[in-house]
Amino acid sequence: MPKANVTFEKLGLTVTVPAGTRLIEISEKIGAGITYGCREGECGTCLVCIASGMQNMSERSVLEDRVLQENMAASNQRLACQAQVLGGDISVKA
């Protein structure tokens, strides 16, 4: 199974996780402290900035895209509860 290396810049910590893991799950396991409300992709609370490696993330779902647009999110922002890592290296400003 493919793996991804995810770096949480504020913690200065890189972890290797299986492809398909959502950012919120990684945050919870390592204590990165990403705040969330619903875990369903509806509230927008878990908005994070992907510093690098966006090409290694899952595509935005219709729901995530709608919430990001409603929150006027930048192109490098994702919802941690929806965004899955696919492999490679990813750096998160969280």
XYZ file of N, CA, C and O in Angstrom:
376
model
N 0.844 -1.185 0.000
C 0.000 0.000 0.000
C 0.887 1.245 0.000
O 1.838 1.333 0.774
N 0.550 2.226 -0.848
C 1.326 3.468 -0.885
C 1.287 4.203 0.451
O 0.313 4.118 1.185
N 2.340 4.932 0.714
C 2.454 5.719 1.940
C 2.655 7.181 1.580
O 3.060 7.519 0.481
N 2.365 8.044 2.537
C 2.581 9.484 2.381
C 3.351 9.989 3.585
O 3.164 9.503 4.699
N 4.216 10.957 3.357
C 4.939 11.628 4.430
C 4.285 12.989 4.634
O 4.299 13.825 3.736
N 3.688 13.173 5.808
C 2.958 14.408 6.094
C 3.705 15.176 7.181
O 3.942 14.645 8.270
N 4.063 16.411 6.858
C 4.762 17.275 7.805
C 3.792 18.326 8.332
O 3.129 19.016 7.547
N 3.716 18.441 9.646
C 2.949 19.506 10.290
C 3.966 20.560 10.711
O 4.728 20.354 11.660
N 3.997 21.668 9.970
C 5.045 22.674 10.131
C 5.121 23.265 11.526
O 6.215 23.481 12.051
N 3.975 23.561 12.152
C 4.007 24.173 13.489
C 4.650 23.258 14.519
O 5.272 23.722 15.465
N 4.489 21.955 14.341
C 5.082 20.988 15.274
C 6.492 20.597 14.869
O 7.229 20.041 15.676
N 6.845 20.837 13.613
C 8.124 20.383 13.101
C 8.202 18.858 13.098
O 9.248 18.276 13.344
N 7.074 18.218 12.799
C 6.967 16.771 12.885
C 6.485 16.201 11.559
O 5.524 16.700 10.971
N 7.172 15.153 11.096
C 6.773 14.444 9.884
C 6.403 13.029 10.263
O 7.120 12.368 11.010
N 5.255 12.569 9.756
C 4.794 11.205 10.008
C 4.511 10.528 8.673
O 4.150 11.172 7.699
N 4.697 9.219 8.642
C 4.390 8.420 7.465
C 3.097 7.680 7.733
O 2.957 7.008 8.761
N 2.146 7.833 6.804
C 0.812 7.254 6.979
C 0.389 6.546 5.701
O 0.894 6.855 4.617
N -0.567 5.629 5.798
C -1.072 4.965 4.595
C -1.855 5.927 3.708
O -2.535 6.835 4.208
N -1.762 5.723 2.414
C -2.570 6.505 1.472
C -4.039 6.318 1.820
O -4.456 5.242 2.251
N -4.810 7.381 1.663
C -6.232 7.332 1.973
C -6.571 7.867 3.351
O -7.745 8.009 3.690
N -5.554 8.177 4.157
C -5.781 8.704 5.500
C -6.177 10.178 5.407
O -5.579 10.947 4.669
N -7.192 10.566 6.147
C -7.625 11.963 6.156
C -6.725 12.774 7.091
O -6.254 12.274 8.117
N -6.509 14.031 6.757
C -5.640 14.900 7.560
C -6.122 15.006 9.002
O -5.308 15.051 9.927
N -7.421 15.043 9.227
C -7.939 15.178 10.586
C -7.566 13.963 11.430
O -7.266 14.084 12.617
N -7.537 12.778 10.818
C -7.162 11.562 11.539
C -5.689 11.610 11.953
O -5.333 11.216 13.065
N -4.855 12.117 11.052
C -3.426 12.241 11.364
C -3.239 13.246 12.492
O -2.497 12.996 13.451
N -3.918 14.377 12.397
C -3.833 15.416 13.416
C -4.196 14.873 14.797
O -3.517 15.148 15.788
N -5.275 14.109 14.855
C -5.710 13.547 16.143
C -4.667 12.594 16.722
O -4.407 12.608 17.922
N -4.065 11.786 15.879
C -3.091 10.790 16.366
C -1.816 11.425 16.904
O -1.229 10.915 17.843
N -1.394 12.543 16.292
C -0.129 13.140 16.721
C -0.322 14.384 17.587
O 0.647 14.970 18.049
N -1.559 14.805 17.783
C -1.821 15.978 18.613
C -1.503 17.292 17.938
O -1.058 18.235 18.589
N -1.754 17.369 16.616
C -1.458 18.599 15.876
C -2.456 19.709 16.184
O -2.204 20.869 15.901
N -3.591 19.364 16.748
C -4.540 20.374 17.219
C -5.383 21.047 16.162
O -5.822 22.178 16.364
N -5.631 20.379 15.036
C -6.545 20.969 14.060
C -7.942 20.972 14.676
O -8.454 19.942 15.092
N -8.540 22.147 14.741
C -9.877 22.294 15.306
C -10.902 21.833 14.288
O -10.759 22.094 13.096
N -11.918 21.140 14.750
C -12.995 20.729 13.856
C -14.309 20.766 14.603
O -14.351 20.762 15.819
N -15.392 20.808 13.830
C -16.714 20.867 14.429
C -17.533 19.647 14.085
O -17.976 18.921 14.953
N -17.681 19.389 12.793
C -18.650 18.372 12.386
C -18.040 17.073 11.867
O -18.694 16.057 11.891
N -16.841 17.102 11.346
C -16.172 15.951 10.701
C -16.909 15.478 9.451
O -16.619 14.430 8.925
N -17.869 16.236 8.981
C -18.667 15.852 7.816
C -18.406 16.754 6.607
O -19.014 16.566 5.568
N -17.563 17.753 6.761
C -17.265 18.650 5.656
C -18.293 19.732 5.446
O -18.400 20.293 4.356
N -19.047 20.054 6.470
C -20.106 21.044 6.310
C -19.840 22.361 7.025
O -20.359 23.396 6.613
N -19.056 22.345 8.102
C -18.925 23.561 8.907
C -17.730 24.437 8.511
O -17.737 25.630 8.770
N -16.706 23.868 7.920
C -15.541 24.638 7.509
C -14.559 24.943 8.620
O -13.559 25.627 8.400
N -14.786 24.442 9.812
C -13.925 24.737 10.956
C -12.509 24.196 10.781
O -11.553 24.791 11.254
N -12.370 23.075 10.096
C -11.069 22.396 9.994
C -10.253 22.845 8.784
O -9.379 22.119 8.304
N -10.478 24.048 8.311
C -9.762 24.594 7.163
C -8.266 24.670 7.470
O -7.858 25.232 8.490
N -7.449 24.059 6.608
C -5.994 24.088 6.779
C -5.343 24.527 5.476
O -5.929 24.441 4.405
N -4.119 24.986 5.595
C -3.337 25.419 4.443
C -2.330 24.320 4.099
O -1.575 23.873 4.971
N -2.329 23.894 2.849
C -1.355 22.922 2.371
C -0.182 23.724 1.811
O -0.302 24.369 0.769
N 0.946 23.696 2.510
C 2.112 24.484 2.113
C 2.763 23.910 0.858
O 3.245 24.660 0.003
N 2.779 22.590 0.757
C 3.315 21.937 -0.436
C 2.753 20.528 -0.521
O 2.326 19.950 0.481
N 2.732 20.009 -1.740
C 2.254 18.654 -1.950
C 0.787 18.533 -2.274
O 0.220 17.443 -2.171
N 0.146 19.615 -2.705
C -1.281 19.550 -3.030
C -1.556 18.480 -4.084
O -2.599 17.843 -4.061
N -0.598 18.242 -4.981
C -0.771 17.228 -6.014
C -0.837 15.822 -5.427
O -1.249 14.879 -6.100
N -0.461 15.680 -4.167
C -0.487 14.391 -3.477
C -1.730 14.227 -2.601
O -1.787 13.326 -1.769
N -2.700 15.115 -2.794
C -3.940 15.074 -2.031
C -5.086 14.618 -2.928
O -5.028 14.766 -4.144
N -6.145 14.086 -2.303
C -7.343 13.702 -3.038
C -7.974 14.925 -3.682
O -7.743 16.063 -3.257
N -8.774 14.690 -4.704
C -9.529 15.770 -5.335
C -10.594 16.263 -4.354
O -11.069 15.501 -3.516
N -10.983 17.497 -4.493
C -12.066 18.049 -3.677
C -13.382 17.391 -4.084
O -13.681 17.273 -5.273
N -14.163 17.019 -3.100
C -15.512 16.511 -3.389
C -16.403 17.715 -3.691
O -16.033 18.876 -3.438
N -17.587 17.461 -4.205
C -18.541 18.540 -4.473
C -18.867 19.280 -3.187
O -18.902 20.520 -3.154
N -19.073 18.546 -2.101
C -19.386 19.159 -0.805
C -18.231 20.021 -0.316
O -18.414 21.178 0.068
N -17.004 19.463 -0.337
C -15.850 20.228 0.131
C -15.662 21.481 -0.719
O -15.423 22.567 -0.190
N -15.796 21.343 -2.025
C -15.627 22.486 -2.911
C -16.637 23.586 -2.577
O -16.286 24.764 -2.520
N -17.881 23.217 -2.304
C -18.914 24.194 -1.957
C -18.557 24.927 -0.661
O -18.630 26.156 -0.591
N -18.137 24.172 0.370
C -17.796 24.783 1.663
C -16.572 25.687 1.517
O -16.532 26.784 2.080
N -15.585 25.260 0.745
C -14.400 26.090 0.536
C -14.772 27.387 -0.184
O -14.290 28.459 0.184
N -15.639 27.299 -1.177
C -16.079 28.501 -1.881
C -16.852 29.430 -0.955
O -16.650 30.647 -0.977
N -17.739 28.870 -0.131
C -18.527 29.682 0.806
C -17.635 30.399 1.814
O -17.970 31.481 2.284
N -16.498 29.786 2.150
C -15.568 30.374 3.111
C -14.462 31.172 2.435
O -13.508 31.583 3.091
N -14.598 31.377 1.125
C -13.610 32.120 0.338
C -12.185 31.626 0.586
O -11.245 32.407 0.775
N -12.057 30.312 0.619
C -10.757 29.694 0.873
C -9.816 29.894 -0.314
O -10.253 29.951 -1.470
N -8.550 30.003 -0.015
C -7.525 30.110 -1.052
C -7.353 28.753 -1.737
O -7.780 27.715 -1.219
N -6.712 28.750 -2.880
C -6.552 27.516 -3.657
C -5.684 26.480 -2.944
O -5.754 25.297 -3.271
N -4.889 26.911 -1.963
C -4.038 25.962 -1.233
C -4.654 25.538 0.104
O -3.966 24.984 0.954
N -5.933 25.795 0.282
C -6.605 25.401 1.524
C -7.541 24.227 1.276
O -8.145 24.111 0.213
N -7.641 23.373 2.293
C -8.513 22.200 2.236
C -9.199 22.015 3.580
O -8.786 22.582 4.594
N -10.239 21.190 3.591
C -10.882 20.798 4.843
C -10.187 19.532 5.318
O -10.179 18.509 4.624
N -9.609 19.578 6.507
C -8.845 18.444 7.031
C -9.707 17.194 7.205
O -9.212 16.079 7.114
N -11.001 17.382 7.422
C -11.879 16.222 7.616
C -12.214 15.534 6.304
O -12.710 14.407 6.310
N -11.953 16.181 5.183
C -12.277 15.620 3.875
C -11.044 15.254 3.062
O -11.071 14.299 2.286
N -9.970 16.000 3.205
C -8.772 15.818 2.385
C -8.010 14.554 2.801
O -7.642 14.385 3.957
N -7.781 13.700 1.810
C -7.023 12.474 2.029
C -5.664 12.585 1.379
O -5.526 13.163 0.290
N -4.650 12.008 2.025
C -3.321 11.955 1.429
C -3.268 10.758 0.492
O -3.839 9.712 0.770
N -2.588 10.933 -0.649
C -2.509 9.869 -1.641
C -1.137 9.240 -1.734
O -0.976 8.148 -2.265
N -0.129 9.931 -1.238
C 1.254 9.457 -1.312
C 2.184 10.640 -1.387
O 1.758 11.796 -1.341
N 3.471 10.383 -1.510
C 4.445 11.463 -1.639
C 4.601 12.271 -0.379
O 4.335 11.794 0.738
N 5.048 13.508 -0.555
C 5.319 14.411 0.563
C 4.306 15.541 0.585
O 4.043 16.169 -0.435
N 3.788 15.817 1.776
C 2.791 16.866 1.975
C 3.198 17.667 3.196
O 3.581 17.088 4.221
N 3.090 18.968 3.100
C 3.404 19.842 4.225
C 2.166 20.679 4.556
O 1.594 21.320 3.682
N 1.777 20.645 5.842
C 0.562 21.324 6.305
C 0.945 22.415 7.291
O 1.710 22.175 8.224
N 0.407 23.608 7.084
C 0.614 24.702 8.038
C -0.475 24.596 9.095
O -1.494 25.280 9.010
N -0.301 23.722 10.034
C -1.283 23.535 11.106
C -0.587 23.022 12.340
O 0.473 22.487 12.283
